Short mmCIF file of C-alpha atoms (C1' of nucleotides) and ligand atoms in Angstrom, two decimals:
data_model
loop_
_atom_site.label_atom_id
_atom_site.label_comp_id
_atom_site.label_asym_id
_atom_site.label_seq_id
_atom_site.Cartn_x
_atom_site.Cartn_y
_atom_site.Cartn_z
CA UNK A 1 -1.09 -23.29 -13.38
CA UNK A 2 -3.27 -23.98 -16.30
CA UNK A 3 -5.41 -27.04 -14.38
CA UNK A 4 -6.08 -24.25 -11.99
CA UNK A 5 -9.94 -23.67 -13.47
CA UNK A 6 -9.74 -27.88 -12.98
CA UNK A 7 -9.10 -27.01 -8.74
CA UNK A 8 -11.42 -24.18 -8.99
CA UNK A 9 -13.74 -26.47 -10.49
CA UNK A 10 -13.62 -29.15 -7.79
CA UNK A 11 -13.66 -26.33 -4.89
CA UNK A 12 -17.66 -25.95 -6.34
CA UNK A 13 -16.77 -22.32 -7.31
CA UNK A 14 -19.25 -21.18 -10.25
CA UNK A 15 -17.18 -20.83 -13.56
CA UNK A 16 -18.35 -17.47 -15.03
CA UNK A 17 -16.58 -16.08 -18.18
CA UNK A 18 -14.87 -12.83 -15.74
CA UNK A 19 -13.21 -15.65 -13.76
CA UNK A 20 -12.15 -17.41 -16.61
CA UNK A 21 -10.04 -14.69 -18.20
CA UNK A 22 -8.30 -13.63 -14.86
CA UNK A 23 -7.37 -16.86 -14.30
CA UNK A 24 -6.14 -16.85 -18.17
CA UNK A 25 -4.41 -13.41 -17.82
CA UNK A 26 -2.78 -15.17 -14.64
CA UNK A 27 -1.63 -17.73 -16.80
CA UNK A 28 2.44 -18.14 -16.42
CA UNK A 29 4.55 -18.13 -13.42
CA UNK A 30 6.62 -15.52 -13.61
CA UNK A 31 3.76 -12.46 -13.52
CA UNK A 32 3.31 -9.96 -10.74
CA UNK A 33 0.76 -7.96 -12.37
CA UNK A 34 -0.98 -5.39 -10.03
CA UNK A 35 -5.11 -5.47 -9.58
CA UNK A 36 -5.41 -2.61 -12.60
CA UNK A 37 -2.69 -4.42 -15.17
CA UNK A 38 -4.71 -7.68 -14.29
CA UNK A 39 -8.27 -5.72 -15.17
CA UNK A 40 -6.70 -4.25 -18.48
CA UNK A 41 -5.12 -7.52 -20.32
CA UNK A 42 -8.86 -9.09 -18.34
CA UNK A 43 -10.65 -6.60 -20.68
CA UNK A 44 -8.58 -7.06 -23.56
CA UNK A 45 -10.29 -10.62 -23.89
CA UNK A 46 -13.58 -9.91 -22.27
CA UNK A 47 -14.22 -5.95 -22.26
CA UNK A 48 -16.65 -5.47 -20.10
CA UNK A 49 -15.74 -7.00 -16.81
CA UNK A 50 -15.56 -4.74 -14.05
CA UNK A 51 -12.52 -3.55 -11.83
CA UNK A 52 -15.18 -5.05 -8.52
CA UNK A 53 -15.34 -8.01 -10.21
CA UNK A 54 -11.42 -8.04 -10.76
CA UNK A 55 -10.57 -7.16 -7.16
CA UNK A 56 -12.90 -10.00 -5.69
CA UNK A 57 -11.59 -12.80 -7.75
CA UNK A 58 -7.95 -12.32 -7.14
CA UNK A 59 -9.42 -11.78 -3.12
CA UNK A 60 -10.78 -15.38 -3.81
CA UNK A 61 -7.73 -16.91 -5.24
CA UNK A 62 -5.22 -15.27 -2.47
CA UNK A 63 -8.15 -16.90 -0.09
CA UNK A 64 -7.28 -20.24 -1.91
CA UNK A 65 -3.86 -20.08 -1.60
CA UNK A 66 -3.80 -20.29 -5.61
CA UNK A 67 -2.15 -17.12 -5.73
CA UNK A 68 -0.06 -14.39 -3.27
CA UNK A 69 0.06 -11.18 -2.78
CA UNK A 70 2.98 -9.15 -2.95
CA UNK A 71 3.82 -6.15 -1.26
CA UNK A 72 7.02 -4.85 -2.64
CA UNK A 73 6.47 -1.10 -1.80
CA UNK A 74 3.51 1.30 -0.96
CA UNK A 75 2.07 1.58 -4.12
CA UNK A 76 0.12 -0.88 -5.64
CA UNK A 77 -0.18 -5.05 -4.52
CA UNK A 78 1.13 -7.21 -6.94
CA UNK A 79 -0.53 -11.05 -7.43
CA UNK A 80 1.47 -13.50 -8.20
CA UNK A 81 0.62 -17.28 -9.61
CA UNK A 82 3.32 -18.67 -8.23
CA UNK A 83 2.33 -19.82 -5.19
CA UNK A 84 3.32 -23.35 -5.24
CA UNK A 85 6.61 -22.87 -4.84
CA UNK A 86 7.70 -20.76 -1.72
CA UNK A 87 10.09 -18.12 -3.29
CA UNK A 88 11.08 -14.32 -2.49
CA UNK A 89 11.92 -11.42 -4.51
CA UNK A 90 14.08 -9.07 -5.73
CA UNK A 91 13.29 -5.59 -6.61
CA UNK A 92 14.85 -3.16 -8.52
CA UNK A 93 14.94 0.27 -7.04
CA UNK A 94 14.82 1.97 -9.94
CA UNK A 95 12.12 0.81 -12.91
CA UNK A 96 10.42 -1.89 -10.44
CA UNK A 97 11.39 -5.11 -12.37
CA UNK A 98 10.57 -8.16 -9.81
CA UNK A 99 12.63 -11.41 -9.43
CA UNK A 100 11.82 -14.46 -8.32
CA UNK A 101 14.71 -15.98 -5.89
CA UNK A 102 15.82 -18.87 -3.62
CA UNK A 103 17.79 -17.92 -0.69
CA UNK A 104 19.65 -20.61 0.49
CA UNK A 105 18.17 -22.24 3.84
CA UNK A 106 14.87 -21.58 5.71
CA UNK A 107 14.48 -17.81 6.07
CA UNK A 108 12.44 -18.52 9.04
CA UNK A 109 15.39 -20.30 10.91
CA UNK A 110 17.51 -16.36 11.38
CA UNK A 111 15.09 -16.27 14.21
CA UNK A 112 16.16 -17.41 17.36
CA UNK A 113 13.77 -17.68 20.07
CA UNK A 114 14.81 -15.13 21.99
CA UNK A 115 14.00 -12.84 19.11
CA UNK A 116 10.21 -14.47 18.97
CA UNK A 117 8.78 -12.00 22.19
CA UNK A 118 6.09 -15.04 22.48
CA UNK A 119 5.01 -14.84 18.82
CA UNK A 120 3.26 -17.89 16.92
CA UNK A 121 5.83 -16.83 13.83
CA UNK A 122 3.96 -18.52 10.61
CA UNK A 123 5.74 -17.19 7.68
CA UNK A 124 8.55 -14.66 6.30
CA UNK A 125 8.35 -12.37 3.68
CA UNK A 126 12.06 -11.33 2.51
CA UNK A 127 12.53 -8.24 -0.12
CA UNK A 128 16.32 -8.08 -1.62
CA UNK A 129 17.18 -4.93 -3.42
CA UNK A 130 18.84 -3.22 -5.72
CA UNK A 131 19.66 -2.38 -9.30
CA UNK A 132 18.99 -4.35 -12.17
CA UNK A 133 21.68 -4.68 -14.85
CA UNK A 134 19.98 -2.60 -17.46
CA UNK A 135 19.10 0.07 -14.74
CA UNK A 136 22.63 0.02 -13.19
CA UNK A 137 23.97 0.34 -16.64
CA UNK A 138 22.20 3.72 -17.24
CA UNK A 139 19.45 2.50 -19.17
CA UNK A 140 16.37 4.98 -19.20
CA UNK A 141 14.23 3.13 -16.50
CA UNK A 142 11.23 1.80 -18.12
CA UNK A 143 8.36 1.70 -17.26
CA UNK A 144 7.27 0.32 -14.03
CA UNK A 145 5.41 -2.40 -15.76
CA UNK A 146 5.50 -5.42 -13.31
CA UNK A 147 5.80 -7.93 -15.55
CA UNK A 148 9.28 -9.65 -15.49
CA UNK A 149 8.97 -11.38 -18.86
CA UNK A 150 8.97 -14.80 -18.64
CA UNK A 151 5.00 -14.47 -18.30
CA UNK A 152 3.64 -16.53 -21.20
CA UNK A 153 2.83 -13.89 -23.59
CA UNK A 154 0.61 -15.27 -25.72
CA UNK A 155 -0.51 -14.08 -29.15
CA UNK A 156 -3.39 -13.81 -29.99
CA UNK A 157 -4.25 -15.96 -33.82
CA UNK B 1 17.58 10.23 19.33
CA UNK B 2 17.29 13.25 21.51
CA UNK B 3 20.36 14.75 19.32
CA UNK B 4 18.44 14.09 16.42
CA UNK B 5 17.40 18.43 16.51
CA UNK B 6 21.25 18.67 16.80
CA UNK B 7 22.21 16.62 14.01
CA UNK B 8 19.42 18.75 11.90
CA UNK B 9 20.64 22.23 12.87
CA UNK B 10 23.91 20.82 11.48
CA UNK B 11 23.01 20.29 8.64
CA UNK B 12 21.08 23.98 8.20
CA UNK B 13 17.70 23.07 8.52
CA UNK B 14 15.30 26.00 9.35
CA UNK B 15 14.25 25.18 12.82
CA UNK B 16 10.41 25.32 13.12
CA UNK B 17 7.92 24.79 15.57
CA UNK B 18 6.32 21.98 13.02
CA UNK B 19 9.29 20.43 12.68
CA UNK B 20 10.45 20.33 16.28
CA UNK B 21 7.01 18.94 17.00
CA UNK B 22 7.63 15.95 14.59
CA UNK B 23 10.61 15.37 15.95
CA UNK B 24 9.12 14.80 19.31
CA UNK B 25 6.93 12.26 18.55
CA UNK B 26 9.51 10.16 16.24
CA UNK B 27 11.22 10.75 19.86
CA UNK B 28 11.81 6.76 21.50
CA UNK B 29 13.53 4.38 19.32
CA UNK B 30 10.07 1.73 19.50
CA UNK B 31 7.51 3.23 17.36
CA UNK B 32 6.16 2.21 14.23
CA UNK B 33 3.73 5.07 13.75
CA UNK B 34 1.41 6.04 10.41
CA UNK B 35 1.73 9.71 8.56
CA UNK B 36 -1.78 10.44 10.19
CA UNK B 37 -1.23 8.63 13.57
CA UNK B 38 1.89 11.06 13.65
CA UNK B 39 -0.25 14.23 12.80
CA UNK B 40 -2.70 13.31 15.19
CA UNK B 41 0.16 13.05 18.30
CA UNK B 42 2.05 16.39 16.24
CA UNK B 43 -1.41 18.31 16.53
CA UNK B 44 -1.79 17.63 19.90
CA UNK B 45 1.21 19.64 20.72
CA UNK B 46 1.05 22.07 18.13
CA UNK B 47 -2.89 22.11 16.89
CA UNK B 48 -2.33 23.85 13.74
CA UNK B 49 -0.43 21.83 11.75
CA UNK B 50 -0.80 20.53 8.56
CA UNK B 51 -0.62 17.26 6.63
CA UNK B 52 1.12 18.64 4.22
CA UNK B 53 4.01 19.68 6.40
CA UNK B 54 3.92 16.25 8.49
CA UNK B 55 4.42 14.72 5.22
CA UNK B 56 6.77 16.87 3.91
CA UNK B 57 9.02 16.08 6.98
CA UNK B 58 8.96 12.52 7.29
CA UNK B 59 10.36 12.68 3.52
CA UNK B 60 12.88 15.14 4.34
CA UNK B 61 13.99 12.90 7.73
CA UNK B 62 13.89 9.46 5.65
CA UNK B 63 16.38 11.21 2.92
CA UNK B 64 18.64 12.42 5.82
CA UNK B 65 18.48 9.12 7.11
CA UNK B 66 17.36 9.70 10.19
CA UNK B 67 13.63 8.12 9.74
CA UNK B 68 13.16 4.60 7.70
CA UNK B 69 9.99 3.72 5.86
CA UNK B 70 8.32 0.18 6.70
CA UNK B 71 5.63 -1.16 4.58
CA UNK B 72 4.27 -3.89 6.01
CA UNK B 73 1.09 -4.90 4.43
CA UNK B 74 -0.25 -2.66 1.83
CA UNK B 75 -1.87 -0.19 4.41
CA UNK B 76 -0.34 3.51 5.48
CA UNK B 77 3.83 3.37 5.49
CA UNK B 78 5.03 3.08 9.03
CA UNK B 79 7.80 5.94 10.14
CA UNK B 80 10.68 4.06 12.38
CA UNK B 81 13.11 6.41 14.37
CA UNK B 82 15.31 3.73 14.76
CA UNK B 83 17.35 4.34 11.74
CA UNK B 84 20.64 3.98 13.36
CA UNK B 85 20.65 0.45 14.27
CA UNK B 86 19.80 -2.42 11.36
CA UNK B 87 16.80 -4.44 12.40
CA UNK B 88 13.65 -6.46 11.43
CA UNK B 89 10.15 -6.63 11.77
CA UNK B 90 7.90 -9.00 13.46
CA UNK B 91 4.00 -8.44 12.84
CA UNK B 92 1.07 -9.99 14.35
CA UNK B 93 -1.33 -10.71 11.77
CA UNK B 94 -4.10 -10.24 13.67
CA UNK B 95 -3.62 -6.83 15.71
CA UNK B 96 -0.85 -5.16 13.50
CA UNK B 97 1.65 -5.25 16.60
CA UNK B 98 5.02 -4.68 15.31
CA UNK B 99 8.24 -5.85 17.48
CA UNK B 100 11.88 -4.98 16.34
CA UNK B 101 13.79 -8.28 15.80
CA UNK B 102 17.37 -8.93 15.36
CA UNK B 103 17.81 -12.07 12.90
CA UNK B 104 21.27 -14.20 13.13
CA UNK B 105 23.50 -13.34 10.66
CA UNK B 106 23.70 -11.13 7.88
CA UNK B 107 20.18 -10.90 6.06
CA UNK B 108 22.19 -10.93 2.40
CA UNK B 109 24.17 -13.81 2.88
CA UNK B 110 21.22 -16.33 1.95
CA UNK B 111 21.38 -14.96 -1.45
CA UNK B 112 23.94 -16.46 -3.96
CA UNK B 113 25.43 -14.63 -6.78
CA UNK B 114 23.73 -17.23 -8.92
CA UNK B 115 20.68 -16.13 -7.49
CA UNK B 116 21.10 -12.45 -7.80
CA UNK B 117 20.84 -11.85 -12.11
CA UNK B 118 23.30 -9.27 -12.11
CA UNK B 119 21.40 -7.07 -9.87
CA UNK B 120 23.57 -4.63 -7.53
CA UNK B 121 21.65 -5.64 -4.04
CA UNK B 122 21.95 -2.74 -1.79
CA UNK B 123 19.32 -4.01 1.05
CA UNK B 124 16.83 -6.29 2.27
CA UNK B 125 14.03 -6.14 4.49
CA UNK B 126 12.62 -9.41 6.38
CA UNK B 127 9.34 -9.10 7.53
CA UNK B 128 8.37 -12.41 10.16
CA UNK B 129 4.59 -12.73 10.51
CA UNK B 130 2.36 -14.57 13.56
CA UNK B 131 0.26 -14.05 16.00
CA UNK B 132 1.51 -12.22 19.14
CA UNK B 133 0.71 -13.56 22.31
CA UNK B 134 -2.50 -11.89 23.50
CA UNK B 135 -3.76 -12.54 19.97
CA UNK B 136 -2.85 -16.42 20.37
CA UNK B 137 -4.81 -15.94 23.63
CA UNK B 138 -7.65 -15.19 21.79
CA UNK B 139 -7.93 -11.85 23.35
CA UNK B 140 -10.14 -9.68 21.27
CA UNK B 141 -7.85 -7.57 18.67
CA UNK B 142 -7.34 -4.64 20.28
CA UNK B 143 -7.33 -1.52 17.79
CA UNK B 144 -4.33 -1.77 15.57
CA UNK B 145 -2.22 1.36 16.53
CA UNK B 146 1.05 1.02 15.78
CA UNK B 147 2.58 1.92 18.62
CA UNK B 148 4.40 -1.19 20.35
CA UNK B 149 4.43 0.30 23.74
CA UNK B 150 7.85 0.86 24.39
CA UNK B 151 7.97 4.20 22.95
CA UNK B 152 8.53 7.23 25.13
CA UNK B 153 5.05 8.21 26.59
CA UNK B 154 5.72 11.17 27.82
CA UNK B 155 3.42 12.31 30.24
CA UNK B 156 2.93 16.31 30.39
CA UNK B 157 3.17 17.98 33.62
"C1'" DA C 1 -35.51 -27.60 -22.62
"C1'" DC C 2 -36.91 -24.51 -19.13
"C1'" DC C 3 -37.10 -22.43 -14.39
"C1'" DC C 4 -35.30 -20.90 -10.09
"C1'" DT C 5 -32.48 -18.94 -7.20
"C1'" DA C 6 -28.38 -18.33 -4.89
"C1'" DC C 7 -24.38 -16.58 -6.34
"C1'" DC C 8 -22.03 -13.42 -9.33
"C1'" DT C 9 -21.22 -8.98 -11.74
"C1'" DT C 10 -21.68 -4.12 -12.42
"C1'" DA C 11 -21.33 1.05 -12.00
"C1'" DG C 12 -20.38 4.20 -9.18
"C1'" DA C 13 -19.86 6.15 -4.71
"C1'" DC C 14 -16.83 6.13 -1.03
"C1'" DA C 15 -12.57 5.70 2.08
"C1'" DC C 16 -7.76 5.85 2.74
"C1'" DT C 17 -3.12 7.25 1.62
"C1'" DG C 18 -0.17 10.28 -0.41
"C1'" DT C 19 1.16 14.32 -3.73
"C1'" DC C 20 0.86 18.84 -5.51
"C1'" DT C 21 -0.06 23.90 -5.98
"C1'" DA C 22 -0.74 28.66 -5.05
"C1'" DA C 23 -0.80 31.84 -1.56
"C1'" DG C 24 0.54 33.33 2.83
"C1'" DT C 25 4.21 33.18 6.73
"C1'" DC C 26 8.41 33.30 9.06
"C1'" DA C 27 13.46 31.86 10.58
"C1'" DA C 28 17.77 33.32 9.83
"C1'" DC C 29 20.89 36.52 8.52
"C1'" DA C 30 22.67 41.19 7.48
"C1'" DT D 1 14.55 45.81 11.95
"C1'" DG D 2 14.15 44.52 6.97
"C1'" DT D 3 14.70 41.18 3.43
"C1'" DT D 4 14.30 36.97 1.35
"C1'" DG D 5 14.07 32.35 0.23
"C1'" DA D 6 12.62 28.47 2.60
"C1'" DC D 7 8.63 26.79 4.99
"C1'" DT D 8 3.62 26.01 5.94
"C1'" DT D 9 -1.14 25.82 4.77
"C1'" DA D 10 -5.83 24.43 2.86
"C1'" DG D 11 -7.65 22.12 -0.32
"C1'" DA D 12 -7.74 19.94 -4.71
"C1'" DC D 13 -6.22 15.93 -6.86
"C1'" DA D 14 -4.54 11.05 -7.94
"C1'" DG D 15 -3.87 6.05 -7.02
"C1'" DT D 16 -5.53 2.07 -4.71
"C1'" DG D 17 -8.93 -0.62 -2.73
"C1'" DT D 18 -13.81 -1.48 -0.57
"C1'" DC D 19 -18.70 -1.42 -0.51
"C1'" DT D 20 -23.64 -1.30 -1.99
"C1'" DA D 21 -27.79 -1.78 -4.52
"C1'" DA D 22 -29.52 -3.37 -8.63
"C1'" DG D 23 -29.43 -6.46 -12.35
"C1'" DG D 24 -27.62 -10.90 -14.59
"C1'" DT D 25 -26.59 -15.78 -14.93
"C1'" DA D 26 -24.56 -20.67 -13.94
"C1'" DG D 27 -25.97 -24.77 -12.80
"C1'" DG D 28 -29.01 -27.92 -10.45
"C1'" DG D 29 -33.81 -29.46 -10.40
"C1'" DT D 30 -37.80 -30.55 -12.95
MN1 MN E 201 7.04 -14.19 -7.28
MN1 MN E 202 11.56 -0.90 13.70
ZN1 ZN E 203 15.81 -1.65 -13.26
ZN1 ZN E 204 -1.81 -9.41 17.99
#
DNA sequence: ACCCTACCTTAGACACTGTCTAAGTCAACA
DNA sequence: TGTTGACTTAGACAGTGTCTAAGGTAGGGT
């Protein structure tokens, strides 16, 4: 992830300072930050960028295929860096925590033919869930933050 | 799904004219309809109607069970009758066509224990994206309604 | 170093989806 | 038929995402 401004920089996109800190705040594989978490840590480190300006970058990216959006529920879409790695998720029912998992085999191949009805079928989104352990052990459900902590959390000098 | 009024009054529900309306258009296993694409068909049949109430139901038939939510993209929750027999979804990216799909196998299985972080998994929903045939065909996308045709178009006398 | 200008950013309005509330209505039962 | 608590309603409200018009600026050209 962090030579993506490097493949930005090659695709001729203009480096402003808004990109630069989404792309920063993207940092770390293991995010799934909505638009509005992404515009808050963005305006942490650059305070006046706009939630527009937010919106069309991670548009951009997702049109790059530098990152993917994730559609867990109905509320909110959550972007996620890790899109160089095909992966699906697991969510938990009750505070919202997101996994990142391997199922074993090609999720595309449960699809016979049969099933296809004529479809070009591109790609497979698959959404396990459940409870998490702190959850299913009665923990008060925090809050619905979307990150799932391995995001590099870095501290500021 | 006709019993579905039957399996209601069974379990004491006030029987209303709203409510029998909604229950008519969830009526045909093969529909994928919106909240407001439902309002639209309930109001045709009962003009006063509210929102609100169409709302109000769907929630009330989803925690009975008898109604499951889809969320396929991050546009309007899709309402699916067919609650009584475990199945997938196959979208067309380009007109929103949605097809029931019946994968091989048990959906769960691809995900080892060593995979799972000590959630509880209770569920999993696949969702198998393409392009359907008349899209392939290039055939101008035609609005994206929701229906998938096979629903029960009942034609007043 | 300075200009240009096409591209980018901004504030805010707007659209869509869904929830909530207070007031009125009515289905079911006695 | 009368009563009552459950149901319905209009509209306000909240969350999420898109769009526009006006102003700003990155980066190439000079
Ligand atoms: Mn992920
Ligand atoms: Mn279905
Ligand atoms: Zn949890
Ligand atoms: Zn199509």
């Amino acid at each position: 992830m962090s030579d993506l401004l490097a493949r930005l920089r090659a695709r001729s996109w203009r480096l402003t300072a808004q990109r630069r800190v989404v792309a920063q705040v993207l940092d770390g594989d293991h995010v799934h930050f909505t638009a509005d978490e992404i515009h808050a840590r963005a305006a942490a480190l650059l305070p006046e960028i706009s939630r527009a300006t937010v919106y069309n970058t991670l548009g951009e990216l997702v049109a790059l295929g530098e990152v993917v959006e994730v559609s867990t529920d109905g509320r909110a879409k959550r972007y996620d860096p890790n899109a160089h790695h095909a992966h699906q998720h697991l969510v938990c029912e009750s505070c919202g925590t997101i996994r990142d998992v391997h199922p074993l085999g090609d999720p595309l191949a449960g699809l016979p033919a049969a099933e296809r009805y004529g479809f070009t079928v591109s790609g497979v989104a698959v959404t396990y869930r459940g409870l998490c352990p702190d959850c299913a052990a009665g923990a008060a459900p925090p809050a619905r933050t979307g990150s799932t902590g391995t995001g590099s959390t870095r501290t500021e000098a």
